[in-house]
Short mmCIF file of C-alpha atoms in Angstrom, two decimals:
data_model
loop_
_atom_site.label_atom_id
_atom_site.label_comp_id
_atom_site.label_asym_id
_atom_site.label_seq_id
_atom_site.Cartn_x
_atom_site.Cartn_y
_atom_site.Cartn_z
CA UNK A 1 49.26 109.96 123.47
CA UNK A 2 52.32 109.93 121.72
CA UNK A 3 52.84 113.32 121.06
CA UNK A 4 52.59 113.72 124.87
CA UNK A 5 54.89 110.58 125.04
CA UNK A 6 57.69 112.28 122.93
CA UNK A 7 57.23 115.47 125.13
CA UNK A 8 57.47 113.69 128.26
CA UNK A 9 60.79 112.09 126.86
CA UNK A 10 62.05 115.12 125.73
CA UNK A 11 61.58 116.75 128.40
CA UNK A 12 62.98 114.11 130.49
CA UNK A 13 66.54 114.78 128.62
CA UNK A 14 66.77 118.13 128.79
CA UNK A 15 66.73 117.59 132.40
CA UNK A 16 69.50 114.73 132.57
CA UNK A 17 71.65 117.08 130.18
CA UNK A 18 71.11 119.97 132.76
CA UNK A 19 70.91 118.38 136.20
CA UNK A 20 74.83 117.40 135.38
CA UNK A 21 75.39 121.43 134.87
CA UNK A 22 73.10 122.29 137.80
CA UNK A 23 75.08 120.01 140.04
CA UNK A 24 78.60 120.98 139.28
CA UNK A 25 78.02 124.84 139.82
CA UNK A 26 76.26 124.08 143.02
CA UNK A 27 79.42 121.97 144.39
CA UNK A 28 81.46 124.97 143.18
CA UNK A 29 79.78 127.56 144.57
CA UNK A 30 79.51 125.29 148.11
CA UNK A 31 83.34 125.01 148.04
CA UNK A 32 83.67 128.73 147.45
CA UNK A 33 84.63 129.01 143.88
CA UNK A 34 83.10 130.72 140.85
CA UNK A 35 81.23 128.08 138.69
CA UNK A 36 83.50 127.37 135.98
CA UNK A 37 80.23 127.87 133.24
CA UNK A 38 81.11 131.91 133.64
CA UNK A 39 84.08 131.22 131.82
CA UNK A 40 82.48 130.59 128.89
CA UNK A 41 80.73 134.12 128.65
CA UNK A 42 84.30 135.69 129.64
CA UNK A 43 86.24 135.00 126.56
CA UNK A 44 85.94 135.07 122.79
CA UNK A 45 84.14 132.48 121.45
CA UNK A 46 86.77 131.05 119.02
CA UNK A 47 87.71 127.34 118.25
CA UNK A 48 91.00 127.44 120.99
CA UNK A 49 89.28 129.39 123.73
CA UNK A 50 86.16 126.51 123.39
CA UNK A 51 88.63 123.53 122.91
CA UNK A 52 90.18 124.34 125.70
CA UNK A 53 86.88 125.28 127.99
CA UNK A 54 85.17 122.07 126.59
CA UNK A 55 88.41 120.03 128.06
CA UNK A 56 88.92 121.81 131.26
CA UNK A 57 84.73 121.60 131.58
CA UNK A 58 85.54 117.51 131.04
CA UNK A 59 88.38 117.34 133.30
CA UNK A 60 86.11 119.51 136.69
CA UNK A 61 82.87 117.65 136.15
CA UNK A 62 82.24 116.09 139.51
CA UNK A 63 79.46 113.23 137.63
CA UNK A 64 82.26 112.37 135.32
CA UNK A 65 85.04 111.75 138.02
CA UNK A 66 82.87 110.20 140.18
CA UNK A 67 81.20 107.74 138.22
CA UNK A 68 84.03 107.26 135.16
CA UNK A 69 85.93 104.89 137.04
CA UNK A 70 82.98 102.58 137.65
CA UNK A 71 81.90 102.66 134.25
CA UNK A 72 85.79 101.66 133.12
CA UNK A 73 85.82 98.69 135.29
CA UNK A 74 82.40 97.60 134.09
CA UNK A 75 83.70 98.17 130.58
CA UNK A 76 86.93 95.86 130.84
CA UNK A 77 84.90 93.19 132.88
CA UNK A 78 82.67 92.65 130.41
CA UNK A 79 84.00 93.74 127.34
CA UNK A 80 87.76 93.45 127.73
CA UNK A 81 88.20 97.09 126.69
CA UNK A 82 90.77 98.89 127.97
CA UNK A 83 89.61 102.08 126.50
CA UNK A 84 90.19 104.57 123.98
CA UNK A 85 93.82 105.14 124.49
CA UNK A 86 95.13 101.43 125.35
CA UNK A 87 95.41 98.59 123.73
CA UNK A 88 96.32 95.64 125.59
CA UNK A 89 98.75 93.08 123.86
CA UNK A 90 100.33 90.10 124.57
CA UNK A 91 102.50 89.17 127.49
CA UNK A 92 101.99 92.49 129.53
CA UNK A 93 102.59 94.41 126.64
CA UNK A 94 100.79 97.55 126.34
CA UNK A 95 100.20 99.78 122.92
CA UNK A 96 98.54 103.36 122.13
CA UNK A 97 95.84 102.69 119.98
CA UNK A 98 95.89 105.89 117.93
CA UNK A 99 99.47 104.71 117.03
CA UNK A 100 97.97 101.20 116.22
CA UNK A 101 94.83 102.95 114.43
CA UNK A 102 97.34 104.94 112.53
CA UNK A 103 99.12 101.65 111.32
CA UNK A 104 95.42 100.41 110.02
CA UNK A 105 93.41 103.41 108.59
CA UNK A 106 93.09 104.08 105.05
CA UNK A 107 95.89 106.87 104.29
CA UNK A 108 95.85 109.99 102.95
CA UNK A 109 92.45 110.26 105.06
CA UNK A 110 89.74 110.28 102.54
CA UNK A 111 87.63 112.41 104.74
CA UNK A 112 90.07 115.36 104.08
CA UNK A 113 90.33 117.37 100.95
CA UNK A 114 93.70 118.31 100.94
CA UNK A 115 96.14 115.03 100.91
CA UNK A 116 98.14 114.79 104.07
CA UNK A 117 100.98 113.03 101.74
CA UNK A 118 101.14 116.18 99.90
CA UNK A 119 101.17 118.98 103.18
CA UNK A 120 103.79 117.11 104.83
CA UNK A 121 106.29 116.99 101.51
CA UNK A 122 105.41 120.56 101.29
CA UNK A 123 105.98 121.45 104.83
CA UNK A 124 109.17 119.80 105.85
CA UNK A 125 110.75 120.75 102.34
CA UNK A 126 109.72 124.39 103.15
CA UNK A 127 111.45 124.02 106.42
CA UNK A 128 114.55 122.90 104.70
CA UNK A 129 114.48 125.77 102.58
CA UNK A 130 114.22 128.07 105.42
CA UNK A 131 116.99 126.66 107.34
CA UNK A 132 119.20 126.29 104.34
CA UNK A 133 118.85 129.82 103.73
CA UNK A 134 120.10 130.70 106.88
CA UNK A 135 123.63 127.89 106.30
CA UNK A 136 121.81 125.45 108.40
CA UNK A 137 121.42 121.76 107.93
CA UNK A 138 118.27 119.73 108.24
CA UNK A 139 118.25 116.08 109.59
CA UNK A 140 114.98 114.71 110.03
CA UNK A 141 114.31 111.56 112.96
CA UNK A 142 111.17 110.20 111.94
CA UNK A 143 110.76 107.37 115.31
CA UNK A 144 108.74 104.09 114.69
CA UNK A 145 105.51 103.61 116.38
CA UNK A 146 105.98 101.26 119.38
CA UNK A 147 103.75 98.44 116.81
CA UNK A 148 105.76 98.91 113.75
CA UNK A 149 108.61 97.60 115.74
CA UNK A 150 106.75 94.62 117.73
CA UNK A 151 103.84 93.83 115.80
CA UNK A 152 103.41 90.38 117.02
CA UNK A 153 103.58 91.46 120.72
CA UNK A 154 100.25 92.91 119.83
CA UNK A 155 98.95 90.07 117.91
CA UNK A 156 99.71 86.74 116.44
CA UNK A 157 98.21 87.29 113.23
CA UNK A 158 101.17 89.43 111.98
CA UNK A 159 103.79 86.38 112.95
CA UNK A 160 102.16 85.21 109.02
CA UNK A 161 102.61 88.79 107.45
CA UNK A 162 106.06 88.87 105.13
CA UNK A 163 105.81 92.97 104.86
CA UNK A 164 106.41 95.31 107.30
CA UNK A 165 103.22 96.42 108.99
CA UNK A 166 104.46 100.17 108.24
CA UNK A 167 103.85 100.13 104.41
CA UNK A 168 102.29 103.39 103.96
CA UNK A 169 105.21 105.14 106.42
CA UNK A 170 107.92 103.45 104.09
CA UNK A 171 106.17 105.53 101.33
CA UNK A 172 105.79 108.39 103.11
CA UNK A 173 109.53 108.40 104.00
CA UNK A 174 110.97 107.00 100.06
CA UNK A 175 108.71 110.54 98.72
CA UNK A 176 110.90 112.71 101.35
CA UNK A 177 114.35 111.33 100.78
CA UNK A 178 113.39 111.56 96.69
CA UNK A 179 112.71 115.32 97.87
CA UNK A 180 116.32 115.97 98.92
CA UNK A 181 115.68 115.60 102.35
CA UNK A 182 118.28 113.76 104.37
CA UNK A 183 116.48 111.02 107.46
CA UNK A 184 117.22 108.57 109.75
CA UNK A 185 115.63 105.44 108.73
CA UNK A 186 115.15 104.00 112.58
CA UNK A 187 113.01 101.59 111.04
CA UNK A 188 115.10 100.07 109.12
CA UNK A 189 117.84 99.86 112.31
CA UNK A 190 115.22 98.60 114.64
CA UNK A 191 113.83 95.68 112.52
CA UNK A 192 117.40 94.53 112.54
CA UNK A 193 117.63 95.02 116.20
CA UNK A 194 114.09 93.68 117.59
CA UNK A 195 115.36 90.21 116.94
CA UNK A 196 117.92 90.81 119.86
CA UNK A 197 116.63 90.03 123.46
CA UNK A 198 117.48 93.44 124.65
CA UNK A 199 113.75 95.25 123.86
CA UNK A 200 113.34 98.64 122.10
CA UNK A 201 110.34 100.08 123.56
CA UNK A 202 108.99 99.69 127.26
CA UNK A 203 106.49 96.92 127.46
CA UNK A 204 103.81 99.41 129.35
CA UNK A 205 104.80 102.32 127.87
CA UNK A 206 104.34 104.35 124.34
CA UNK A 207 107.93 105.23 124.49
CA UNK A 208 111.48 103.24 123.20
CA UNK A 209 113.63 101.95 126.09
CA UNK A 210 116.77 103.53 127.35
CA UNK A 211 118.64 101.26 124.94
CA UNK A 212 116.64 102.04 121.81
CA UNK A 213 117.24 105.62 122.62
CA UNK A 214 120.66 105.05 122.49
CA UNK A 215 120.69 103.26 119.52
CA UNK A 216 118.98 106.44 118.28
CA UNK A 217 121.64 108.67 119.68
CA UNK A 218 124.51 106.80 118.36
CA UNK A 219 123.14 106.25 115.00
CA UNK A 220 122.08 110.12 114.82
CA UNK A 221 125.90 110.90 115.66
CA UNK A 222 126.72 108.61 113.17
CA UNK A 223 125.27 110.15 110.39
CA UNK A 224 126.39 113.97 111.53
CA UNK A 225 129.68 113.07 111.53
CA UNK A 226 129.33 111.34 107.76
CA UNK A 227 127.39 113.62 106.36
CA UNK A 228 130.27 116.48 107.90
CA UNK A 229 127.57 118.93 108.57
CA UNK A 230 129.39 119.64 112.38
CA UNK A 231 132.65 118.07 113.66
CA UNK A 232 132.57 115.71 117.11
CA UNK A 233 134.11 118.19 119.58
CA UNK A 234 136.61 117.74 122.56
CA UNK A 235 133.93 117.53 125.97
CA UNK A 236 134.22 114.60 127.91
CA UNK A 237 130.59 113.51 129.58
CA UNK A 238 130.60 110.73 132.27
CA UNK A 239 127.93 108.51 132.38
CA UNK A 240 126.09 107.54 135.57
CA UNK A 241 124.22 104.19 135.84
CA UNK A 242 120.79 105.25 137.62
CA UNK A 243 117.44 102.73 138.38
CA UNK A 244 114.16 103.34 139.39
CA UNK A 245 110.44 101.86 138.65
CA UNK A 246 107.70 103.04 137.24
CA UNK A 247 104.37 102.45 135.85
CA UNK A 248 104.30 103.34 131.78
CA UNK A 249 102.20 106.61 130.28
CA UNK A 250 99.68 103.74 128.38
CA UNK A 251 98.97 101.52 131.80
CA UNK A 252 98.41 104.87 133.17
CA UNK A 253 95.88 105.80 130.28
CA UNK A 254 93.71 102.62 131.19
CA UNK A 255 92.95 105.27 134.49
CA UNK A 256 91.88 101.89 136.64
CA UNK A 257 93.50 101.61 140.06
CA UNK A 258 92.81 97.69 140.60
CA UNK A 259 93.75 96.98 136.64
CA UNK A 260 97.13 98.37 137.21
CA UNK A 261 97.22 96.60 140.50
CA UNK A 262 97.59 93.88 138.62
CA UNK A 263 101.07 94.42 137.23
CA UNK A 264 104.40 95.20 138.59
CA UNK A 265 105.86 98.63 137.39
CA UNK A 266 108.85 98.75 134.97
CA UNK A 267 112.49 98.77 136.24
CA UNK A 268 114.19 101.12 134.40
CA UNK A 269 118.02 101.26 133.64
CA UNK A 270 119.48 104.65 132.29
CA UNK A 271 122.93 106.99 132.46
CA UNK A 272 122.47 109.95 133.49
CA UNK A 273 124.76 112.37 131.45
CA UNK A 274 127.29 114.80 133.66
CA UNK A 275 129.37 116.93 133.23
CA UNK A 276 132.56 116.02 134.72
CA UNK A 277 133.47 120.12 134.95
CA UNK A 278 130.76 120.43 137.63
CA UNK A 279 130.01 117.00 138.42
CA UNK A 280 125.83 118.21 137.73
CA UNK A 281 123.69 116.77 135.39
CA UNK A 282 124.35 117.92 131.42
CA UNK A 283 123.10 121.34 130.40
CA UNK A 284 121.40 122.40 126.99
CA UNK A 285 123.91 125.31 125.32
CA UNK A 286 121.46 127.92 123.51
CA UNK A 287 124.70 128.75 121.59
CA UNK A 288 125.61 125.11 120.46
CA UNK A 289 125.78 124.32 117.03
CA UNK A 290 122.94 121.41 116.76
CA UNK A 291 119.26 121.95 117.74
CA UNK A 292 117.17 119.54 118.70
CA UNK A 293 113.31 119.78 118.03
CA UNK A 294 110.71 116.94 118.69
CA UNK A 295 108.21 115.62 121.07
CA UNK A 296 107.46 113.13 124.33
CA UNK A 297 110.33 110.63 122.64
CA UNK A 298 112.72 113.61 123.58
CA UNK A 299 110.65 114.23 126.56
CA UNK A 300 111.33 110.58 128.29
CA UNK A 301 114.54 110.02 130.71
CA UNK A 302 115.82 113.76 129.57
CA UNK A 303 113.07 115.89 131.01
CA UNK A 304 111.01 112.98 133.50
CA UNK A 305 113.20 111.42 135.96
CA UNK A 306 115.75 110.59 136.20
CA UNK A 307 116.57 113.64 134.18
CA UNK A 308 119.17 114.23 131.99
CA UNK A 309 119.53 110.66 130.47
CA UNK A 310 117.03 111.08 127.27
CA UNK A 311 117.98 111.03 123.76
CA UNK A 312 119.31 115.30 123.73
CA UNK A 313 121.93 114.18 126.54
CA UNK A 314 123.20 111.07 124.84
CA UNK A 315 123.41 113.19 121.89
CA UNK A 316 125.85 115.58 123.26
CA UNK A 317 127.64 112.81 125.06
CA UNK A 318 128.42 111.26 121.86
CA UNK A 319 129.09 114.94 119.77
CA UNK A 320 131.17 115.48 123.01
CA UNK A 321 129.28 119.10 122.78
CA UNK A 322 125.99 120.33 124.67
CA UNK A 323 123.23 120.73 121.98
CA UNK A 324 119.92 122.76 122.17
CA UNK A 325 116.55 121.57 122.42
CA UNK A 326 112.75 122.33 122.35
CA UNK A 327 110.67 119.64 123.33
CA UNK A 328 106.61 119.63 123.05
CA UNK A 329 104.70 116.91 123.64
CA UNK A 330 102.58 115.57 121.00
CA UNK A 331 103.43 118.72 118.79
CA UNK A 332 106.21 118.09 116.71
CA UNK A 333 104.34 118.08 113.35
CA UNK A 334 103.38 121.64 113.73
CA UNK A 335 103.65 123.51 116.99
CA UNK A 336 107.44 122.51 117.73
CA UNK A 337 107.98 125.04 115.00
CA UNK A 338 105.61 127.31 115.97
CA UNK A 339 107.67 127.51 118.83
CA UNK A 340 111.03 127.87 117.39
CA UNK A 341 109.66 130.41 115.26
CA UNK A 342 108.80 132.56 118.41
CA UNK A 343 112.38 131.37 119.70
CA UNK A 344 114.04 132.06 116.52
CA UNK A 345 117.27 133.27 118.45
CA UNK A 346 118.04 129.73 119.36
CA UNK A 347 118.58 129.31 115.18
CA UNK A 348 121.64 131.80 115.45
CA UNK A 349 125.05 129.57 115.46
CA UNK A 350 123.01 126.52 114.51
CA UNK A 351 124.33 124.12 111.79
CA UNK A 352 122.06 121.39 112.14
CA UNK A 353 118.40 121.26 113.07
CA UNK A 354 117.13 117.42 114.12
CA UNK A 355 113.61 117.26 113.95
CA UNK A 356 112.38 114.21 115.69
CA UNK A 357 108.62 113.09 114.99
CA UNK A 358 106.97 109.93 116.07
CA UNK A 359 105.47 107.94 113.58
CA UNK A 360 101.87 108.66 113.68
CA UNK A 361 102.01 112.61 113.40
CA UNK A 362 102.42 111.49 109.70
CA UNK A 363 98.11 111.50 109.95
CA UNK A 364 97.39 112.80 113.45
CA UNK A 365 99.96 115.66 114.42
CA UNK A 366 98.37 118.59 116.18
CA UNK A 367 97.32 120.78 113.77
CA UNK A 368 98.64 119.34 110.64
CA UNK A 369 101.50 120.01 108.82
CA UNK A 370 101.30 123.88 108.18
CA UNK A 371 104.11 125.32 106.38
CA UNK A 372 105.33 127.74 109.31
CA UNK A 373 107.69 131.22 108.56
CA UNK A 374 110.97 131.42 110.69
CA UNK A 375 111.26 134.72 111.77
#
């Protein structure tokens, strides 16, 4: 009786696991297109090719769509859980929880063998070396996490904490200026600043506000000039005062219609850069003297609307110079230089290289920190 039992209920999940498949290729094949499953016998069987069939696979399934956003509203009614991407804080304020998870695991991550502390010394200084070799400059922009910054916007608990809530970054960052490596310390400038009423990062969103990436901007300029790696040239921008609303990326991540119902989207405040030659929006140079590298903090107001008002623009509005740029999203441990390396014609005329990485890529950047060759 129980053997038959445990047959019966075996048998019964095979068929959940591949009624789901059965389904899906059957809606496919009704609306005229090629079940996606083929795919999977039509390419070589390494880790991208499946990463990226197993998420495409996740994204089409017809079971998952249809019934996620049930499940998600059933989960935050009962549970108050917004998820695995959002966290929600206090007074509408939103946070990413693996930049919150980051703040909280144990670090370097026992369950690797090779320290992360150690890679990412390695790495960057290898960068340095590259670029050095070459007469260029490296400044590194390592940007706070959204909770390093407001901690007690998340919860009250750290009102009674006398340290700063980014301990092991702190370290992280003393072992890479002891390396030689010159950085702007943005924490350091934004705990001064968060006690000011004007906020630093968007209440909904993962990303700093228009006037903590200016701060950025400025402070960045600051620090070229000092250090005289490349002069402030002669190019007058104009600035021009732009608003529009939006919902922010984490709100969005919560993926529940009548949650975000709820709240009002953000009004957001930025200057659009122009060129005054033209009167268009400011240009990237490819044959400027400073390259900028980093990820979505780049991304946000320069590339998303309004465009042309992110942190590169107010850059080269206050170098009075355009600048160059490669932006990827979530990438700027590893793959930003990946792609430089395949663009490595955007290092000739270069004197400076800014690499801009958010906080949390010290643990859970794409790929690691891989030492990567410039070619």
């Amino acid at each position: 009786m129980e053997k038959t039992y445990k047959y019966l209920l075996s048998m019964v999940f095979v068929l959940i696991i591949c009624t789901e498949g059965i389904l899906q290729s059957v809606i496919e094949a009704a609306d005229g297109e090629r079940p996606f499953i083929i795919e999977l016998f039509l390419q070589n069987p390494n880790r991208t090719n499946l990463r990226t069939f197993e998420n495409e696979l996740e994204n089409r399934s017809y079971l998952s769509n249809k019934t996620q956003p049930f499940m998600r509203s059933l989960q935050y009614t009962v549970l108050k859980d917004t998820g695995d991407k959002a966290l929600m804080g206090k007074d509408g304020w939103f946070f990413y929880k693996p930049g919150v998870r980051y703040l909280i695991e144990p670090w370097p991550s026992k369950s690797r063998q090779v320290s992360e502390h150690d890679n990412i010394i390695s790495a960057i200084t290898d960068f340095r070396d590259q670029l050095n070799s070459r007469g260029i400059q490296l400044l590194l922009l390592p940007t706070p996490g959204k909770a390093s910054v407001y901690p007690e916007m998340l919860t009250s608990r750290t009102e009674k904490e006398h340290n700063p809530v980014y301990a092991q970054t702190r370290k992280i960052l003393n072992d890479i200026q002891a390396a030689g490596i010159e950085l702007i310390d943005l924490f350091s400038l934004y705990q001064q600043e968060s006690v000011r009423h004007e906020p630093l990062y968007l209440k909904q969103d993962t990303h700093w506000s228009t006037y903590g990436m200016q701060l950025a901007a400025q402070h960045t300029s600051e620090r070229l000039i000092a250090l005289e790696w490349v002069n402030r040239k002669t190019k007058d921008y104009t600035l021009k005062p732009v608003a529009f609303s939006r919902y922010g990326d984490v709100l969005r991540m919560i993926k529940l219609p009548t949650f975000e119902r709820q709240y009002e989207p953000e009004l957001l405040k930025c200057t659009q850069v122009i060129d005054p030659s033209n009167g268009l929006p400011y240009q990237d140079d490819p044959l400027s003297e400073i390259l900028v590298i980093g990820d979505s903090f780049l991304r946000i107001y320069e590339r998303d609307e309004p465009g042309s008002a992110g942190f590169v623009s107010h850059l080269a509005y206050e170098m009075k110079t355009p600048v160059t740029s490669i932006i990827n999203d979530g990438g700027a441990s590893t793959l930003v230089r990946q792609e430089l390396s395949r663009k490595s014609n955007l290092l000739q005329n270069k004197k400076v290289v800014i690499w801009e990485f958010v906080e949390r890529d010290l643990l859970y950047g794409i790929e690691g920190w891989k030492k990567i060759a410039m070619r």
